[in-house]
Coordinates of C-alpha atoms and ligand atoms in Angstrom, one line a residue:
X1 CA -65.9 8.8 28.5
X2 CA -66.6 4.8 27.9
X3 CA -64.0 2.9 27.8
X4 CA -63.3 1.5 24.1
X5 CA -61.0 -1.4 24.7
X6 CA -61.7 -4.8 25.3
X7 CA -62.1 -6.3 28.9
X8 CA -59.2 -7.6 30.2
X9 CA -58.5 -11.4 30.8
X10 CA -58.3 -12.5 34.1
X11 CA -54.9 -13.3 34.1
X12 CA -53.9 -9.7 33.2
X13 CA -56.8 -8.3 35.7
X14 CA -54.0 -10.5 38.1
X15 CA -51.3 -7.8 36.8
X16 CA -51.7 -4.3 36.1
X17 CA -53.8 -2.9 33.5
X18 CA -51.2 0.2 33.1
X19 CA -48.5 -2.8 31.8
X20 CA -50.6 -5.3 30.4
X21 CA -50.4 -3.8 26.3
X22 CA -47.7 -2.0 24.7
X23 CA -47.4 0.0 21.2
X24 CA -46.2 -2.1 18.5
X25 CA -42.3 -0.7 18.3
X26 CA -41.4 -2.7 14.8
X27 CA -40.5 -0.2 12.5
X28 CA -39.9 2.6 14.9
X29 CA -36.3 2.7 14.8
X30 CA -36.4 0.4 18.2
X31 CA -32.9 -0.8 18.7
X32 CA -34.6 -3.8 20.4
X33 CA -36.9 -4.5 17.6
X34 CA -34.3 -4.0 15.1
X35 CA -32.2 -6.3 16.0
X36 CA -34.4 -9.4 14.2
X37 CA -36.3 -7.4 12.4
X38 CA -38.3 -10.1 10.2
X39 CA -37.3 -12.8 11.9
X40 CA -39.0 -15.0 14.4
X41 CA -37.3 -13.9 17.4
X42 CA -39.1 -12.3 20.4
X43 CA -36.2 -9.2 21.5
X44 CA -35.7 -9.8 24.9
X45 CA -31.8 -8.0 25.5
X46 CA -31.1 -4.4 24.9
X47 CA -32.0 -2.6 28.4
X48 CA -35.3 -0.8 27.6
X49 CA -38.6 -1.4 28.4
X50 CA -41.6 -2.1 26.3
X51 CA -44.1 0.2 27.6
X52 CA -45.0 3.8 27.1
X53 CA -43.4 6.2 30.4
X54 CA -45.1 7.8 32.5
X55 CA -48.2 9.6 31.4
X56 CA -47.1 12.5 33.7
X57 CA -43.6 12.8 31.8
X58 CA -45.7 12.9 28.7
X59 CA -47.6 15.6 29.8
X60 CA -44.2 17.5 30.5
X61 CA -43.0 16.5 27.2
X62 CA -46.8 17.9 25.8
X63 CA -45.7 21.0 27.6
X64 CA -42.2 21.5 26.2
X65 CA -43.5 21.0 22.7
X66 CA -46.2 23.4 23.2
X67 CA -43.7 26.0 23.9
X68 CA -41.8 25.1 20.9
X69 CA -38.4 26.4 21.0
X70 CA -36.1 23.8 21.3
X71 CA -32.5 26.2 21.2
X72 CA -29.3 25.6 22.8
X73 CA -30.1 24.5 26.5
X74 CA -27.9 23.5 29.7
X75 CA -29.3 22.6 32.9
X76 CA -32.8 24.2 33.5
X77 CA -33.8 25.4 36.8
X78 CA -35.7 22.8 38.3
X79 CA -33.4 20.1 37.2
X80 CA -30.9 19.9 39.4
X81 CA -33.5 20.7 42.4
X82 CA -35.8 18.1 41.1
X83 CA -32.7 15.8 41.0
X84 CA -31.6 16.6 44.8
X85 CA -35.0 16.1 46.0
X86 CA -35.4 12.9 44.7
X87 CA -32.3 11.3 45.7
X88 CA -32.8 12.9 49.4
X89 CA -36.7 11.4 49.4
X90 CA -35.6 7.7 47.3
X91 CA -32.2 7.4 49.0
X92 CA -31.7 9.8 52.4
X93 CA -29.2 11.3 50.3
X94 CA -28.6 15.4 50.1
X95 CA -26.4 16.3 47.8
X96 CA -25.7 20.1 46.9
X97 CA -27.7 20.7 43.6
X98 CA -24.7 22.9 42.3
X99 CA -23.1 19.9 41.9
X100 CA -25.3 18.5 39.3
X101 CA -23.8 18.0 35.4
X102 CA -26.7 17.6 32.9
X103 CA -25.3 15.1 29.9
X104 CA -26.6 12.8 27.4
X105 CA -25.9 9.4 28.9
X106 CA -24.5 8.0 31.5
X107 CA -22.0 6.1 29.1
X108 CA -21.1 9.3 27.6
X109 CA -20.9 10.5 31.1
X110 CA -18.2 6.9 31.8
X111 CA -16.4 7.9 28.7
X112 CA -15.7 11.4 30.2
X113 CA -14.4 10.7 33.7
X114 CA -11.6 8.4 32.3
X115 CA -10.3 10.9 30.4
X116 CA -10.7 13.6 33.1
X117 CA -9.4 11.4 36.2
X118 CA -6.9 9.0 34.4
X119 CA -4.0 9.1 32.2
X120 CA -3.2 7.6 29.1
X121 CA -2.1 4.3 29.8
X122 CA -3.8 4.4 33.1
X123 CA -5.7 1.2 34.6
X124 CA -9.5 1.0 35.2
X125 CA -10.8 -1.4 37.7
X126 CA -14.6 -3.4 37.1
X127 CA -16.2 -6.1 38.1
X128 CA -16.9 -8.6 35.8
X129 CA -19.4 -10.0 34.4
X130 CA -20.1 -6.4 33.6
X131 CA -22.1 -3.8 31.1
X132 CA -20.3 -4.4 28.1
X133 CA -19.1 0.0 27.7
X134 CA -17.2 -0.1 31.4
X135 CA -15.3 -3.4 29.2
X136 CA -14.7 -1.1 26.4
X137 CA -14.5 2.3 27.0
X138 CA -11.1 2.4 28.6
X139 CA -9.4 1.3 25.1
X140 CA -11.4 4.2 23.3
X141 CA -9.6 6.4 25.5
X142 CA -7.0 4.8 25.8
X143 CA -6.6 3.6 28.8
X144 CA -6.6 -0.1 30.0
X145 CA -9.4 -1.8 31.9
X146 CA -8.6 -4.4 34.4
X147 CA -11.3 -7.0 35.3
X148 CA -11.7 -8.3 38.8
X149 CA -14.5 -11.3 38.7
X150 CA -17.0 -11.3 41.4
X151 CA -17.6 -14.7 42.6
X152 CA -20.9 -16.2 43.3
X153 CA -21.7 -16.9 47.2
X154 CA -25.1 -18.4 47.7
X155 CA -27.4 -16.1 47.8
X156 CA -25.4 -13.4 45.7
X157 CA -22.2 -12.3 44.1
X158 CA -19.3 -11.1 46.2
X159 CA -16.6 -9.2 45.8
X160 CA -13.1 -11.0 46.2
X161 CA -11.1 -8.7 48.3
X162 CA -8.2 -11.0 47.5
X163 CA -8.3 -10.6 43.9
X164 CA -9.0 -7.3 44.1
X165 CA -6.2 -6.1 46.2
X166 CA -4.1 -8.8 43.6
X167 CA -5.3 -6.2 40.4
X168 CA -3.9 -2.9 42.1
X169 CA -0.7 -1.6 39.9
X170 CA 1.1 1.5 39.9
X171 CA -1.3 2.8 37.0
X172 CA -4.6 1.6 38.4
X173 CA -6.2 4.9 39.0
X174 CA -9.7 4.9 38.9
X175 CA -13.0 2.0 40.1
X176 CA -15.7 2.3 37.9
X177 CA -18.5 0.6 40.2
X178 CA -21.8 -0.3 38.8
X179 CA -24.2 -0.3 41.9
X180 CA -26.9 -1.9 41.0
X181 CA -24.8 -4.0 39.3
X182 CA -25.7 -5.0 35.9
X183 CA -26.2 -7.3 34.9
X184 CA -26.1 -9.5 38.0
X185 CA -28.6 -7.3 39.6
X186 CA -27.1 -7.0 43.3
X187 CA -27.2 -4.3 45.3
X188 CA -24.1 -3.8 47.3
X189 CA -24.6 -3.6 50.9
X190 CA -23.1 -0.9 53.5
X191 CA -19.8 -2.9 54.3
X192 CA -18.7 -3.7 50.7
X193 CA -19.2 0.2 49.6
X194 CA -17.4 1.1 52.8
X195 CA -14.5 -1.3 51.9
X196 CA -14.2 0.0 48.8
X197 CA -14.2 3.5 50.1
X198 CA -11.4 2.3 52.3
X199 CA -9.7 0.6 49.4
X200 CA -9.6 3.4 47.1
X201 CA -8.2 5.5 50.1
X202 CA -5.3 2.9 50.7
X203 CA -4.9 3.2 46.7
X204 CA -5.5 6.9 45.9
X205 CA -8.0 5.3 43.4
X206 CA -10.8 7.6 42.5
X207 CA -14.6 6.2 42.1
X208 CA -17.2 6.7 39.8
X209 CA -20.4 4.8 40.3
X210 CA -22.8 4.4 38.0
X211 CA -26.5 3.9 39.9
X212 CA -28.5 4.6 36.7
X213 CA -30.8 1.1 38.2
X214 CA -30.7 2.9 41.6
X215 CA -34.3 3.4 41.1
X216 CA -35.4 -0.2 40.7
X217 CA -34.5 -2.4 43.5
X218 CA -36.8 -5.4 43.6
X219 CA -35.7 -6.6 46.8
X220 CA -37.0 -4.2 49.8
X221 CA -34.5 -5.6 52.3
X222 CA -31.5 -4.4 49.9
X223 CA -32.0 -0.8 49.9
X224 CA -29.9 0.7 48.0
X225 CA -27.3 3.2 49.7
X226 CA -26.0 5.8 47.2
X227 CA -21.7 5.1 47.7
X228 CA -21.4 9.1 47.5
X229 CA -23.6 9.0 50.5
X230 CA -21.4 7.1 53.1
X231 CA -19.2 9.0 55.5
X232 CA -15.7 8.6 54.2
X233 CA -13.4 10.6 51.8
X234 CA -13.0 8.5 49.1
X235 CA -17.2 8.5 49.0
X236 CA -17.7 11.9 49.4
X237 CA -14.8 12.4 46.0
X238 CA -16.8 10.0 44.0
X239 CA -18.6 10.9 41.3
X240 CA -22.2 9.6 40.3
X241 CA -24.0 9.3 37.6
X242 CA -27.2 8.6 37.5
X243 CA -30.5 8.8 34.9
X244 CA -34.5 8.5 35.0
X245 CA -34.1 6.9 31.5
X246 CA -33.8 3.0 32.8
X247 CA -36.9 3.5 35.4
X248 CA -39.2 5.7 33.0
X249 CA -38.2 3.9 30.4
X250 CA -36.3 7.7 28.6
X251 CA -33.3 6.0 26.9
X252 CA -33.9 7.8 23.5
X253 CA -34.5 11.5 25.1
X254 CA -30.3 11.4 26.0
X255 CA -30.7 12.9 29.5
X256 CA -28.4 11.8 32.6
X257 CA -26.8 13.5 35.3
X258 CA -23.7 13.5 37.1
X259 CA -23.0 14.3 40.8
X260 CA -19.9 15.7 40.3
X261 CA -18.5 17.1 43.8
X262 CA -15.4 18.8 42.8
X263 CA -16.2 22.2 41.4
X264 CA -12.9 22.0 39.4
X265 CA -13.8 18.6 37.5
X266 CA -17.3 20.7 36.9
X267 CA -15.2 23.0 35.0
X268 CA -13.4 20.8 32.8
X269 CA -16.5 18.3 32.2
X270 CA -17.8 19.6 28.9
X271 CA -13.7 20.2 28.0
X272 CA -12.9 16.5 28.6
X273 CA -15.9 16.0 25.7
X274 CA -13.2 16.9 23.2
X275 CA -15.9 18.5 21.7
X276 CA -18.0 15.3 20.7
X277 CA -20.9 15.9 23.3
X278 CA -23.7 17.9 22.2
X279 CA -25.7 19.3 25.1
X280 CA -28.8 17.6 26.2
X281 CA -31.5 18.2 24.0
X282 CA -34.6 20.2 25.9
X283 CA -37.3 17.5 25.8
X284 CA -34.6 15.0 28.2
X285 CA -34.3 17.8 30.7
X286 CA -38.2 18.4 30.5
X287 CA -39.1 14.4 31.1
X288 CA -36.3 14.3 33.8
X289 CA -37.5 16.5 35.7
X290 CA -41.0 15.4 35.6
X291 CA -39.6 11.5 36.2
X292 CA -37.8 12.9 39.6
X293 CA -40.5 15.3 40.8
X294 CA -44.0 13.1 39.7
X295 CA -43.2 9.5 38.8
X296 CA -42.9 8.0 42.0
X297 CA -46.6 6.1 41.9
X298 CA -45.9 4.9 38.4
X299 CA -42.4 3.8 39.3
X300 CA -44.1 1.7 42.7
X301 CA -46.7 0.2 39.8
X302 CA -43.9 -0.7 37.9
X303 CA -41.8 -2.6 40.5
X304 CA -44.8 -4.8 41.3
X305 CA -44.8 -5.9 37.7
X306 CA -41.5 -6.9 37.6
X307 CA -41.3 -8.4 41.2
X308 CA -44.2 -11.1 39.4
X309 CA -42.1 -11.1 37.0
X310 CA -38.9 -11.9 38.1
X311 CA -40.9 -15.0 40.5
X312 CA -42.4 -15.8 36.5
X313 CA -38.5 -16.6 35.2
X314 CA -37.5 -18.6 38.9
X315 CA -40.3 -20.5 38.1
X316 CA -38.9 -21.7 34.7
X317 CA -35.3 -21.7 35.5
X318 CA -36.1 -24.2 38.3
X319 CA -37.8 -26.1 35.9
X320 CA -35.1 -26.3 33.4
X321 CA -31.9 -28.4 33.9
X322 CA -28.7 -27.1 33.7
X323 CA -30.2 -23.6 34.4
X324 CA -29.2 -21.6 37.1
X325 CA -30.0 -17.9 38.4
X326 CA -29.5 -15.6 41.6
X327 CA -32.8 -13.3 41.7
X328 CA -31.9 -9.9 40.7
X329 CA -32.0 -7.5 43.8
X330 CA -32.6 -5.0 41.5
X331 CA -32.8 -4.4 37.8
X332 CA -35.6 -5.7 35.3
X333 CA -32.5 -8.0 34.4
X334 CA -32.5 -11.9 34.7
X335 CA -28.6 -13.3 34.4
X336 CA -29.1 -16.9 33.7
X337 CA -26.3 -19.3 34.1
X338 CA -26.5 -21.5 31.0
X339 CA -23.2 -23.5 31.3
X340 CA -24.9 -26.6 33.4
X341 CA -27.0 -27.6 30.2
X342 CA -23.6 -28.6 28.5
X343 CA -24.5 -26.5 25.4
X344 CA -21.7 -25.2 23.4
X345 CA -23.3 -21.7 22.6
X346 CA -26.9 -20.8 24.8
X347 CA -26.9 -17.7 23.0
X348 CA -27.4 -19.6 20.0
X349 CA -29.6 -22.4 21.2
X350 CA -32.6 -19.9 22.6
X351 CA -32.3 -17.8 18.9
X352 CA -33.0 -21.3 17.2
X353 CA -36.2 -21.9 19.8
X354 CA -37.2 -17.8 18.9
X355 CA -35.8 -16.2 21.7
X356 CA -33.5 -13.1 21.6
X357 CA -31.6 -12.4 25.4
X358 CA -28.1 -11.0 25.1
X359 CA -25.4 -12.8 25.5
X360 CA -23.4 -13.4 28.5
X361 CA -20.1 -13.4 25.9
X362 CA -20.5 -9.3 25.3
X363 CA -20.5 -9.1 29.5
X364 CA -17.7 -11.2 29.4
X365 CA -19.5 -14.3 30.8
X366 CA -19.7 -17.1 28.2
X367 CA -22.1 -19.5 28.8
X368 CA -24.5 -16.9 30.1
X369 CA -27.6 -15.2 28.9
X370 CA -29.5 -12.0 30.0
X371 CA -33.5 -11.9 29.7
X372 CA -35.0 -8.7 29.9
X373 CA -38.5 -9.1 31.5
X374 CA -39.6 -5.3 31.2
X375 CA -42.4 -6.0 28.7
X376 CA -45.7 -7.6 29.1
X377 CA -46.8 -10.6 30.7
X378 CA -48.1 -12.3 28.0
X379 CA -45.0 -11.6 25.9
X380 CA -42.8 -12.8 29.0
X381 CA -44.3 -15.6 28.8
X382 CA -43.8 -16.6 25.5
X383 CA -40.4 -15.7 26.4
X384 CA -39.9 -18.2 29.2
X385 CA -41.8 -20.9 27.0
X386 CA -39.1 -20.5 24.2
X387 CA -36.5 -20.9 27.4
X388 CA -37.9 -24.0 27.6
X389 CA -37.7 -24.7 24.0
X390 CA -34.1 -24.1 23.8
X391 CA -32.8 -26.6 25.9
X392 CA -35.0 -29.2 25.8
X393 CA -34.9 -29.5 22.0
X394 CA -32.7 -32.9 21.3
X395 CA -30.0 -31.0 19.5
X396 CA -29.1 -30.6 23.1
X397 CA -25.8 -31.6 24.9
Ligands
LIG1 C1 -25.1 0.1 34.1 C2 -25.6 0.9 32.9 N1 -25.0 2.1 32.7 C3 -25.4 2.9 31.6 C4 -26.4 2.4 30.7 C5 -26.7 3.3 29.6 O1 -26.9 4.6 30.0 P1 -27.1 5.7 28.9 O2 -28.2 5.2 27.9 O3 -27.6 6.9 29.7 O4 -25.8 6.0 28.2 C6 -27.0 1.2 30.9 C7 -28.0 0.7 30.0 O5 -28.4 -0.4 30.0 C8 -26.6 0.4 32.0 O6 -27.1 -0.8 32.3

């Protein structure tokens, strides 16, 4: 069959073809897209990607639809196998696939485990800046969530032991890790997940981690090491949750998965739900599935994208004043430091020049702003040439 569309520019032949378009999403209900809806303001914040999955998950989704009952479903039978082999191949890490809870986010997923492994009243350690749920989830189920900030070395952020040992009460029952960490994008290394093994131990804390970016580390040398993975107690109790929905780009299907090791918690899962969980609909479970067991090659195509990517925004961060960044080890996430530039409110100033990150206030980090770059060059850079906009404009300072 010829190929109808146009040729493609040479700067796009530089990047793939597979990323260089993406379906109009205005008026599809796009959270993204929604959000200035008839303004002149290029979405750049929410975490999902512009572009279409994987055309192997659509031809499992094709599948599924074809077959065209969509009843009541839990956990299909290549789900969890699917899951367990892709975490072995990705990240040396077997788990048993009996342990595997299908659920429909891994928020939802958050939500439950403080109510199944705290009290009321209970603490919840984080680090901060932080994915603004793990900030507000505790009070929803009321419990309390206690920030510990990690502190910016100079190649990445670090953990301070100090303050972290300083934030332990009585009530502190539970670390909800974010590995890769949104939004700073670092990976933690084999040390800092084996002190906080060691620290939860000392602590009787229990961990959840939530690895849902797991799947898209930038930076080869800082493989990412599953914390369920390492060889110590407090690991092997922790529960993870993970999801091909940030990778494949699958938010909207409402499919994640926890690794949940102790049979008992298994049990009362769905029960800590209070009943507001519906199951996971039949089409996530199909495009999971499909994500774990075919997507690899995509996922590899997609990486190089946002590897140019990422070296597109240091590029334009160096080039602006007051700007500062870390690279991302992982994440299609930029966290920009916008407090040098001596603006008031960056958020604001990069809506005026057309430009639409999230703001560093909702992670906790005033001052800051988060630049999704999981969308097409072109539009990327339009992006980074409204960056530029917003603080060099002479309502600066
Ligand atoms: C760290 C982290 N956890 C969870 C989520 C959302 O997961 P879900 O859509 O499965 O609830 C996101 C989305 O950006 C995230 O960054």
């Amino acid at each position: 069959m010829l190929d109808s569309r146009p040729p493609l520019s040479t700067k796009q032949a530089l990047f793939d073809p597979l990323f260089a378009t993406s379906p109009d999403r205005r008026g599809t209900g796009s959270e993204k897209w929604d959000r200035w809806a008839g303004q002149e303001i290029l979405p750049m914040w929410v975490a999902d990607m512009d572009f279409q999955t994987d055309p192997v998950i659509l031809e499992a989704l094709h599948a599924a639809v074809e077959h065209g009952v969509f009843g009541y479903t839990h956990e299909p039978p290549d789900f969890a196998p699917a899951l367990a082999e892709h975490l072995l191949q990705r990240h040396g890490w077997q788990i048993d696939p009996s342990s595997v809870v299908g659920m429909p986010g891994v928020v939802n997923g958050l939500a439950i485990t403080a109510r199944l492994l705290s009290e009321p009243g209970d603490e919840i350690l984080t680090f901060t800046p932080i994915y603004p749920p793990f900030l507000t989830l505790p009070a929803l189920a009321g419990r309390r969530c206690r920030q510990v900030p990690l502190v910016r070395g100079p190649q990445r952020f670090e953990i301070d032991w100090d303050a972290l040992a300083a934030a332990i009460s009585p009530t502190t029952k539970l670390l909800w890790l974010c590995h890769p960490h949104n939004p700073t994008g670092m990976v933690f290394g084999a040390s800092e997940l084996l002190g906080l093994a060691e620290f939860a131990e000392r602590h009787a804390l229990r961990i959840v981690s939530d690895e849902i970016w797991a799947d898209l580390v930038l930076d080869p040398s800082a493989g990412h090491i599953p914390l369920a993975a390492l060889d110590h107690p407090a690991a092997r109790r922790a529960i993870t949750l993970v999801a091909p929905s940030k990778t494949w780009n699958l938010a909207g299907l409402g499919c994640a998965a926890g690794i949940v090791p102790d049979p008992q918690h298994r049990r009362q899962w769905r029960g800590a739900g209070g009943g507001l969980v519906p199951m996971v609909n039949p089409l996530g479970y199909a495009a999971a599935a499909a994500a774990w067991r075919l997507g690899d090659p995509w996922r590899q195509r997609l990486l190089g994208l946002l590897r140019r990517h990422m070296q597109m925004v240091a590029t334009t961060v160096e080039q602006i004043p007051g700007l500062e960044w870390l690279p991302p080890h992982a994440t299609y996430l930029a966290w920009i430091d916008c407090r040098g530039t001596g603006l008031a409110d960056p958020f604001a100033a990069c809506l005026a020049a057309g430009l639409g990150p999230s703001d560093g206030l909702d992670f906790g980090a005033p001052g800051f702003i988060r630049l999704n770059v999981a969308c097409p060059t072109d539009r990327l850079e339009m992006g980074l040439s409204r960056l530029q906009m917003a603080f060099s404009s002479p309502s600066r300072g």
